[in-house]
PDB file of C-alpha atoms in Angstrom:
ATOM      1  CA  UNK A   1       0.000   0.000   0.000  1.00 52.00           C
ATOM      2  CA  UNK A   2       2.806   2.384   0.911  1.00 50.00           C
ATOM      3  CA  UNK A   3       4.577   1.591  -2.380  1.00 48.00           C
ATOM      4  CA  UNK A   4       1.390   2.292  -4.337  1.00 42.00           C
ATOM      5  CA  UNK A   5       0.862   5.563  -2.467  1.00 43.00           C
ATOM      6  CA  UNK A   6       4.419   6.664  -3.203  1.00 51.00           C
ATOM      7  CA  UNK A   7       4.038   5.845  -6.905  1.00 51.00           C
ATOM      8  CA  UNK A   8       0.766   7.769  -7.030  1.00 49.00           C
ATOM      9  CA  UNK A   9       2.347  10.745  -5.250  1.00 51.00           C
ATOM     10  CA  UNK A  10       5.340  10.715  -7.614  1.00 56.00           C
ATOM     11  CA  UNK A  11       2.998  10.586 -10.606  1.00 53.00           C
ATOM     12  CA  UNK A  12       1.072  13.600  -9.302  1.00 55.00           C
ATOM     13  CA  UNK A  13       4.284  15.503  -8.673  1.00 53.00           C
ATOM     14  CA  UNK A  14       5.570  14.755 -12.201  1.00 58.00           C
ATOM     15  CA  UNK A  15       2.203  15.828 -13.626  1.00 47.00           C
ATOM     16  CA  UNK A  16       2.287  19.102 -11.675  1.00 49.00           C
ATOM     17  CA  UNK A  17       5.871  19.799 -12.805  1.00 46.00           C
ATOM     18  CA  UNK A  18       5.024  19.119 -16.465  1.00 44.00           C
ATOM     19  CA  UNK A  19       1.901  21.259 -16.206  1.00 41.00           C
ATOM     20  CA  UNK A  20       3.887  24.094 -14.611  1.00 46.00           C
ATOM     21  CA  UNK A  21       6.566  23.932 -17.327  1.00 45.00           C
ATOM     22  CA  UNK A  22       3.941  23.942 -20.056  1.00 43.00           C
ATOM     23  CA  UNK A  23       2.137  26.913 -18.527  1.00 47.00           C
ATOM     24  CA  UNK A  24       5.394  28.809 -17.955  1.00 46.00           C
ATOM     25  CA  UNK A  25       6.630  28.052 -21.457  1.00 47.00           C
ATOM     26  CA  UNK A  26       3.354  29.143 -23.065  1.00 54.00           C
ATOM     27  CA  UNK A  27       3.348  32.341 -21.041  1.00 66.00           C
ATOM     28  CA  UNK A  28       6.938  33.157 -22.065  1.00 74.00           C
ATOM     29  CA  UNK A  29       6.108  32.446 -25.714  1.00 82.00           C
ATOM     30  CA  UNK A  30       3.083  34.740 -25.549  1.00 86.00           C
ATOM     31  CA  UNK A  31       5.220  37.472 -24.003  1.00 86.00           C
ATOM     32  CA  UNK A  32       7.811  37.045 -26.746  1.00 91.00           C
ATOM     33  CA  UNK A  33       5.177  37.463 -29.462  1.00 92.00           C
ATOM     34  CA  UNK A  34       3.985  40.660 -27.781  1.00 94.00           C
ATOM     35  CA  UNK A  35       7.529  42.026 -27.521  1.00 96.00           C
ATOM     36  CA  UNK A  36       8.354  41.594 -31.213  1.00 96.00           C
ATOM     37  CA  UNK A  37       8.267  44.971 -32.927  1.00 96.00           C
ATOM     38  CA  UNK A  38       9.718  48.464 -32.454  1.00 97.00           C
ATOM     39  CA  UNK A  39       9.952  50.310 -29.133  1.00 97.00           C
ATOM     40  CA  UNK A  40      11.289  53.744 -28.210  1.00 97.00           C
ATOM     41  CA  UNK A  41      11.858  55.492 -24.889  1.00 96.00           C
ATOM     42  CA  UNK A  42       9.995  58.677 -24.020  1.00 93.00           C
ATOM     43  CA  UNK A  43      12.798  59.904 -21.752  1.00 86.00           C
ATOM     44  CA  UNK A  44      14.758  62.537 -23.702  1.00 77.00           C
ATOM     45  CA  UNK A  45      17.757  62.131 -21.372  1.00 79.00           C
ATOM     46  CA  UNK A  46      17.991  58.391 -22.090  1.00 84.00           C
ATOM     47  CA  UNK A  47      16.921  57.918 -25.688  1.00 90.00           C
ATOM     48  CA  UNK A  48      16.883  54.265 -26.660  1.00 94.00           C
ATOM     49  CA  UNK A  49      15.277  52.456 -29.599  1.00 96.00           C
ATOM     50  CA  UNK A  50      14.813  48.683 -29.467  1.00 97.00           C
ATOM     51  CA  UNK A  51      13.747  46.372 -32.288  1.00 97.00           C
ATOM     52  CA  UNK A  52      12.700  42.859 -31.292  1.00 97.00           C
ATOM     53  CA  UNK A  53      12.814  40.258 -34.050  1.00 97.00           C
ATOM     54  CA  UNK A  54      12.087  36.574 -33.634  1.00 94.00           C
ATOM     55  CA  UNK A  55      15.775  35.632 -33.664  1.00 90.00           C
ATOM     56  CA  UNK A  56      17.583  38.882 -32.900  1.00 96.00           C
ATOM     57  CA  UNK A  57      17.437  42.140 -30.975  1.00 95.00           C
ATOM     58  CA  UNK A  58      18.720  45.547 -32.136  1.00 96.00           C
ATOM     59  CA  UNK A  59      19.445  48.256 -29.548  1.00 95.00           C
ATOM     60  CA  UNK A  60      20.199  51.834 -30.584  1.00 95.00           C
ATOM     61  CA  UNK A  61      21.451  54.053 -27.767  1.00 92.00           C
ATOM     62  CA  UNK A  62      23.784  57.051 -27.483  1.00 88.00           C
ATOM     63  CA  UNK A  63      24.399  56.949 -31.240  1.00 87.00           C
ATOM     64  CA  UNK A  64      25.503  53.288 -31.248  1.00 93.00           C
ATOM     65  CA  UNK A  65      23.562  50.413 -32.794  1.00 95.00           C
ATOM     66  CA  UNK A  66      24.240  46.813 -31.754  1.00 93.00           C
ATOM     67  CA  UNK A  67      22.624  43.461 -32.523  1.00 94.00           C
ATOM     68  CA  UNK A  68      22.107  40.630 -30.042  1.00 95.00           C
ATOM     69  CA  UNK A  69      20.549  37.230 -29.662  1.00 95.00           C
ATOM     70  CA  UNK A  70      17.836  37.136 -27.022  1.00 95.00           C
ATOM     71  CA  UNK A  71      15.272  35.131 -25.116  1.00 94.00           C
ATOM     72  CA  UNK A  72      12.880  35.866 -22.297  1.00 93.00           C
ATOM     73  CA  UNK A  73      11.011  34.416 -19.399  1.00 91.00           C
ATOM     74  CA  UNK A  74       7.958  35.984 -17.762  1.00 88.00           C
ATOM     75  CA  UNK A  75       9.821  38.876 -16.172  1.00 91.00           C
ATOM     76  CA  UNK A  76      13.296  39.067 -17.755  1.00 93.00           C
ATOM     77  CA  UNK A  77      14.793  39.719 -21.173  1.00 95.00           C
ATOM     78  CA  UNK A  78      18.213  38.101 -21.640  1.00 95.00           C
ATOM     79  CA  UNK A  79      20.493  39.178 -24.480  1.00 95.00           C
ATOM     80  CA  UNK A  80      24.081  38.572 -25.550  1.00 94.00           C
ATOM     81  CA  UNK A  81      26.380  39.213 -28.505  1.00 89.00           C
ATOM     82  CA  UNK A  82      25.644  37.546 -31.832  1.00 87.00           C
ATOM     83  CA  UNK A  83      29.350  37.475 -32.698  1.00 83.00           C
ATOM     84  CA  UNK A  84      31.152  36.227 -29.601  1.00 81.00           C
ATOM     85  CA  UNK A  85      30.258  34.029 -26.677  1.00 82.00           C
ATOM     86  CA  UNK A  86      29.602  36.398 -23.766  1.00 80.00           C
ATOM     87  CA  UNK A  87      27.556  36.199 -20.561  1.00 84.00           C
ATOM     88  CA  UNK A  88      23.923  37.250 -20.839  1.00 89.00           C
ATOM     89  CA  UNK A  89      22.896  40.797 -20.091  1.00 91.00           C
ATOM     90  CA  UNK A  90      19.471  41.175 -18.566  1.00 93.00           C
ATOM     91  CA  UNK A  91      16.551  43.553 -18.336  1.00 94.00           C
ATOM     92  CA  UNK A  92      13.746  43.177 -15.850  1.00 94.00           C
ATOM     93  CA  UNK A  93      10.624  44.045 -17.791  1.00 94.00           C
ATOM     94  CA  UNK A  94       6.940  44.732 -17.372  1.00 94.00           C
ATOM     95  CA  UNK A  95       4.725  44.744 -20.464  1.00 95.00           C
ATOM     96  CA  UNK A  96       1.416  46.609 -20.278  1.00 94.00           C
ATOM     97  CA  UNK A  97      -0.337  46.732 -23.649  1.00 93.00           C
ATOM     98  CA  UNK A  98       1.797  49.091 -25.785  1.00 95.00           C
ATOM     99  CA  UNK A  99       4.039  50.200 -22.912  1.00 96.00           C
ATOM    100  CA  UNK A 100       7.282  48.409 -22.050  1.00 96.00           C
ATOM    101  CA  UNK A 101       9.018  49.126 -18.724  1.00 96.00           C
ATOM    102  CA  UNK A 102      12.692  48.152 -18.404  1.00 95.00           C
ATOM    103  CA  UNK A 103      15.329  48.261 -15.705  1.00 94.00           C
ATOM    104  CA  UNK A 104      18.793  46.744 -15.486  1.00 89.00           C
ATOM    105  CA  UNK A 105      18.353  45.268 -12.035  1.00 81.00           C
ATOM    106  CA  UNK A 106      15.764  45.019  -9.290  1.00 79.00           C
ATOM    107  CA  UNK A 107      17.638  47.475  -7.090  1.00 80.00           C
ATOM    108  CA  UNK A 108      16.697  50.311  -9.428  1.00 82.00           C
ATOM    109  CA  UNK A 109      13.579  52.129  -8.304  1.00 84.00           C
ATOM    110  CA  UNK A 110      12.582  53.608 -11.649  1.00 88.00           C
ATOM    111  CA  UNK A 111      11.835  51.782 -14.872  1.00 92.00           C
ATOM    112  CA  UNK A 112      12.730  53.183 -18.283  1.00 94.00           C
ATOM    113  CA  UNK A 113       9.452  53.632 -20.167  1.00 96.00           C
ATOM    114  CA  UNK A 114       9.225  52.719 -23.842  1.00 97.00           C
ATOM    115  CA  UNK A 115       6.216  52.789 -26.149  1.00 97.00           C
ATOM    116  CA  UNK A 116       5.433  50.655 -29.181  1.00 97.00           C
ATOM    117  CA  UNK A 117       6.262  52.379 -32.469  1.00 97.00           C
ATOM    118  CA  UNK A 118       4.446  51.284 -35.626  1.00 96.00           C
ATOM    119  CA  UNK A 119       5.273  54.133 -37.985  1.00 97.00           C
ATOM    120  CA  UNK A 120       6.970  57.529 -38.355  1.00 97.00           C
ATOM    121  CA  UNK A 121       4.052  59.428 -36.831  1.00 97.00           C
ATOM    122  CA  UNK A 122       4.081  57.190 -33.742  1.00 97.00           C
ATOM    123  CA  UNK A 123       7.772  58.015 -33.289  1.00 96.00           C
ATOM    124  CA  UNK A 124       7.159  61.756 -33.701  1.00 96.00           C
ATOM    125  CA  UNK A 125       4.128  61.642 -31.419  1.00 96.00           C
ATOM    126  CA  UNK A 126       5.473  59.437 -28.621  1.00 95.00           C
ATOM    127  CA  UNK A 127       5.708  62.258 -26.053  1.00 93.00           C
ATOM    128  CA  UNK A 128       2.964  64.515 -27.403  1.00 95.00           C
ATOM    129  CA  UNK A 129      -0.326  62.572 -27.502  1.00 93.00           C
ATOM    130  CA  UNK A 130      -1.282  64.745 -30.446  1.00 96.00           C
ATOM    131  CA  UNK A 131      -4.313  64.187 -32.678  1.00 97.00           C
ATOM    132  CA  UNK A 132      -3.909  66.168 -35.875  1.00 98.00           C
ATOM    133  CA  UNK A 133      -7.031  67.679 -37.448  1.00 98.00           C
ATOM    134  CA  UNK A 134      -8.069  66.642 -40.960  1.00 97.00           C
ATOM    135  CA  UNK A 135      -8.179  69.087 -43.869  1.00 97.00           C
ATOM    136  CA  UNK A 136      -8.013  68.895 -47.665  1.00 96.00           C
ATOM    137  CA  UNK A 137      -5.955  70.933 -50.154  1.00 95.00           C
ATOM    138  CA  UNK A 138      -2.723  70.913 -48.177  1.00 97.00           C
ATOM    139  CA  UNK A 139       0.645  72.208 -49.360  1.00 97.00           C
ATOM    140  CA  UNK A 140       4.141  71.020 -48.385  1.00 97.00           C
ATOM    141  CA  UNK A 141       5.889  73.048 -45.709  1.00 96.00           C
ATOM    142  CA  UNK A 142       8.797  75.127 -47.041  1.00 93.00           C
ATOM    143  CA  UNK A 143      12.039  75.892 -45.197  1.00 91.00           C
ATOM    144  CA  UNK A 144      11.392  73.307 -42.480  1.00 93.00           C
ATOM    145  CA  UNK A 145      15.042  73.415 -41.420  1.00 91.00           C
ATOM    146  CA  UNK A 146      14.646  77.016 -40.190  1.00 92.00           C
ATOM    147  CA  UNK A 147      11.106  76.775 -38.857  1.00 95.00           C
ATOM    148  CA  UNK A 148      10.041  77.547 -35.321  1.00 96.00           C
ATOM    149  CA  UNK A 149       8.085  74.494 -34.219  1.00 97.00           C
ATOM    150  CA  UNK A 150       5.200  74.945 -31.809  1.00 98.00           C
ATOM    151  CA  UNK A 151       2.870  72.329 -30.344  1.00 98.00           C
ATOM    152  CA  UNK A 152      -0.559  73.345 -29.076  1.00 98.00           C
ATOM    153  CA  UNK A 153      -1.577  70.355 -26.986  1.00 97.00           C
ATOM    154  CA  UNK A 154      -4.770  69.693 -25.092  1.00 95.00           C
ATOM    155  CA  UNK A 155      -4.748  68.232 -21.607  1.00 92.00           C
ATOM    156  CA  UNK A 156      -7.237  68.400 -18.755  1.00 90.00           C
ATOM    157  CA  UNK A 157      -9.467  70.843 -20.634  1.00 91.00           C
ATOM    158  CA  UNK A 158      -6.731  73.389 -21.232  1.00 94.00           C
ATOM    159  CA  UNK A 159      -4.286  74.328 -23.986  1.00 96.00           C
ATOM    160  CA  UNK A 160      -0.602  73.693 -23.387  1.00 96.00           C
ATOM    161  CA  UNK A 161       2.059  75.319 -25.565  1.00 98.00           C
ATOM    162  CA  UNK A 162       5.294  73.412 -26.010  1.00 97.00           C
ATOM    163  CA  UNK A 163       8.376  73.931 -28.192  1.00 97.00           C
ATOM    164  CA  UNK A 164      10.451  71.319 -30.013  1.00 93.00           C
ATOM    165  CA  UNK A 165      13.033  71.767 -27.220  1.00 91.00           C
ATOM    166  CA  UNK A 166      10.476  70.495 -24.675  1.00 91.00           C
ATOM    167  CA  UNK A 167      10.004  73.964 -23.191  1.00 94.00           C
ATOM    168  CA  UNK A 168       6.508  74.811 -21.959  1.00 96.00           C
ATOM    169  CA  UNK A 169       5.297  78.339 -22.674  1.00 97.00           C
ATOM    170  CA  UNK A 170       2.468  80.588 -21.637  1.00 96.00           C
ATOM    171  CA  UNK A 171       0.722  82.676 -24.291  1.00 96.00           C
ATOM    172  CA  UNK A 172       2.610  85.689 -22.925  1.00 96.00           C
ATOM    173  CA  UNK A 173       5.959  83.924 -23.413  1.00 96.00           C
ATOM    174  CA  UNK A 174       5.335  82.945 -27.025  1.00 97.00           C
ATOM    175  CA  UNK A 175       6.344  86.204 -28.738  1.00 96.00           C
ATOM    176  CA  UNK A 176       9.587  86.457 -26.753  1.00 96.00           C
ATOM    177  CA  UNK A 177      10.520  82.851 -27.539  1.00 96.00           C
ATOM    178  CA  UNK A 178       9.917  83.233 -31.285  1.00 95.00           C
ATOM    179  CA  UNK A 179      12.026  86.398 -31.344  1.00 94.00           C
ATOM    180  CA  UNK A 180      14.778  84.482 -29.573  1.00 94.00           C
ATOM    181  CA  UNK A 181      14.575  81.775 -32.253  1.00 93.00           C
ATOM    182  CA  UNK A 182      14.871  84.420 -34.994  1.00 92.00           C
ATOM    183  CA  UNK A 183      17.883  85.985 -33.271  1.00 90.00           C
ATOM    184  CA  UNK A 184      19.626  82.609 -33.050  1.00 90.00           C
ATOM    185  CA  UNK A 185      18.992  81.733 -36.699  1.00 87.00           C
ATOM    186  CA  UNK A 186      21.835  82.816 -38.953  1.00 80.00           C
ATOM    187  CA  UNK A 187      19.758  83.966 -41.902  1.00 80.00           C
ATOM    188  CA  UNK A 188      20.034  87.235 -43.779  1.00 78.00           C
ATOM    189  CA  UNK A 189      16.454  86.852 -44.988  1.00 82.00           C
ATOM    190  CA  UNK A 190      14.257  86.287 -41.920  1.00 81.00           C
ATOM    191  CA  UNK A 191      11.216  85.966 -44.195  1.00 83.00           C
ATOM    192  CA  UNK A 192      12.359  82.364 -44.723  1.00 86.00           C
ATOM    193  CA  UNK A 193      11.562  81.634 -41.068  1.00 92.00           C
ATOM    194  CA  UNK A 194       8.068  80.218 -40.690  1.00 94.00           C
ATOM    195  CA  UNK A 195       6.200  78.774 -37.745  1.00 97.00           C
ATOM    196  CA  UNK A 196       5.037  75.170 -37.946  1.00 98.00           C
ATOM    197  CA  UNK A 197       1.994  74.895 -35.713  1.00 98.00           C
ATOM    198  CA  UNK A 198       0.968  71.390 -34.637  1.00 98.00           C
ATOM    199  CA  UNK A 199      -2.394  72.008 -32.972  1.00 98.00           C
ATOM    200  CA  UNK A 200      -4.392  69.163 -31.480  1.00 98.00           C
ATOM    201  CA  UNK A 201      -7.834  68.733 -33.004  1.00 97.00           C
ATOM    202  CA  UNK A 202      -9.375  69.422 -29.569  1.00 97.00           C
ATOM    203  CA  UNK A 203      -7.860  72.918 -29.345  1.00 97.00           C
ATOM    204  CA  UNK A 204     -10.610  75.471 -29.973  1.00 97.00           C
ATOM    205  CA  UNK A 205     -10.659  77.759 -33.008  1.00 96.00           C
ATOM    206  CA  UNK A 206     -10.538  80.737 -30.651  1.00 97.00           C
ATOM    207  CA  UNK A 207      -7.277  79.527 -29.085  1.00 97.00           C
ATOM    208  CA  UNK A 208      -5.756  78.782 -32.489  1.00 97.00           C
ATOM    209  CA  UNK A 209      -6.688  82.279 -33.705  1.00 97.00           C
ATOM    210  CA  UNK A 210      -5.093  83.731 -30.580  1.00 97.00           C
ATOM    211  CA  UNK A 211      -1.862  81.808 -31.200  1.00 97.00           C
ATOM    212  CA  UNK A 212      -1.750  82.833 -34.863  1.00 97.00           C
ATOM    213  CA  UNK A 213      -2.431  86.463 -33.972  1.00 96.00           C
ATOM    214  CA  UNK A 214       0.571  86.508 -31.621  1.00 97.00           C
ATOM    215  CA  UNK A 215       2.772  84.954 -34.306  1.00 96.00           C
ATOM    216  CA  UNK A 216       1.657  87.248 -37.122  1.00 94.00           C
ATOM    217  CA  UNK A 217       2.345  90.264 -34.919  1.00 94.00           C
ATOM    218  CA  UNK A 218       6.053  89.418 -35.277  1.00 93.00           C
ATOM    219  CA  UNK A 219       7.061  90.926 -38.626  1.00 85.00           C
ATOM    220  CA  UNK A 220       3.887  89.493 -40.172  1.00 88.00           C
ATOM    221  CA  UNK A 221       5.403  86.005 -39.801  1.00 93.00           C
ATOM    222  CA  UNK A 222       3.805  83.165 -41.778  1.00 94.00           C
ATOM    223  CA  UNK A 223       2.241  80.148 -40.088  1.00 97.00           C
ATOM    224  CA  UNK A 224       1.901  76.642 -41.454  1.00 97.00           C
ATOM    225  CA  UNK A 225      -0.747  74.815 -39.473  1.00 98.00           C
ATOM    226  CA  UNK A 226      -0.131  71.107 -39.919  1.00 98.00           C
ATOM    227  CA  UNK A 227      -2.996  68.820 -40.907  1.00 98.00           C
ATOM    228  CA  UNK A 228      -3.499  65.288 -42.160  1.00 97.00           C
ATOM    229  CA  UNK A 229      -5.942  63.555 -44.503  1.00 97.00           C
ATOM    230  CA  UNK A 230      -6.449  60.225 -46.256  1.00 94.00           C
ATOM    231  CA  UNK A 231      -4.043  61.136 -49.058  1.00 95.00           C
ATOM    232  CA  UNK A 232      -1.366  62.533 -46.739  1.00 95.00           C
ATOM    233  CA  UNK A 233      -1.247  59.846 -44.075  1.00 95.00           C
ATOM    234  CA  UNK A 234       1.857  60.189 -41.920  1.00 97.00           C
ATOM    235  CA  UNK A 235       1.166  56.767 -40.416  1.00 96.00           C
ATOM    236  CA  UNK A 236       2.048  55.106 -43.723  1.00 95.00           C
ATOM    237  CA  UNK A 237       5.677  56.197 -43.367  1.00 96.00           C
ATOM    238  CA  UNK A 238       8.207  53.774 -41.911  1.00 95.00           C
ATOM    239  CA  UNK A 239       9.241  54.671 -38.367  1.00 92.00           C
ATOM    240  CA  UNK A 240      12.854  55.490 -39.292  1.00 87.00           C
ATOM    241  CA  UNK A 241      12.031  57.730 -42.250  1.00 94.00           C
ATOM    242  CA  UNK A 242      11.737  61.504 -42.046  1.00 95.00           C
ATOM    243  CA  UNK A 243       8.267  62.998 -42.371  1.00 97.00           C
ATOM    244  CA  UNK A 244       7.496  65.589 -44.996  1.00 97.00           C
ATOM    245  CA  UNK A 245       4.839  67.764 -43.386  1.00 98.00           C
ATOM    246  CA  UNK A 246       1.847  69.347 -45.093  1.00 98.00           C
ATOM    247  CA  UNK A 247      -0.377  72.148 -43.945  1.00 97.00           C
ATOM    248  CA  UNK A 248      -2.187  75.392 -44.656  1.00 97.00           C
ATOM    249  CA  UNK A 249      -0.112  78.555 -44.962  1.00 96.00           C
ATOM    250  CA  UNK A 250      -1.498  81.758 -43.464  1.00 92.00           C
TER     251      UNK A 250
END
């Protein structure tokens, strides 16, 4: 009887172990499928782009791009050189829908936050949460390289002005900041300096008119308000390609 009981207990234990391994393996495989794709950090002080492929991993950070082999379990991503035999590096990770949180070790308090990137607009928009309005009959923006770029975002029922340098402005600060941009641009012909206005579709017409009025009061400066439509779909552009912007010139 004791022998039979021991055999039955051993069988149950083996069954539980196999079941656990199957469940763990399936979970890891599901996590791997969800990881595959492009990810980019939203922290401007630690910019990192990661591309997960089925059999390789590409990390771009601080201007360097390196490829690795990788695998994962439920809470860790392990990666090592494709060229030489080296010990595994490791990230602790948490995956929440289209947000990936990484840290090098469990002693770190803060995770590095990355978001899934599907196209060029996702990459541009990763820190903005911007919804561009739709409009027809758009023209390409001229002199983009000298443009003053302004974002009019909408958050908690109010308009937030932000520059391409991640500086937040009040309406009263806008004129001073544009003049500073003009002064720092080494152009003999300042008429080539335009403003590219990326205004969220939720920003009211009254606020947009107010912004444009401030801008035009500076040497009658021209404003390109950026729009999208079905023919000019920025989401069709690959995530590593530059975007050619279109808008309405005023």
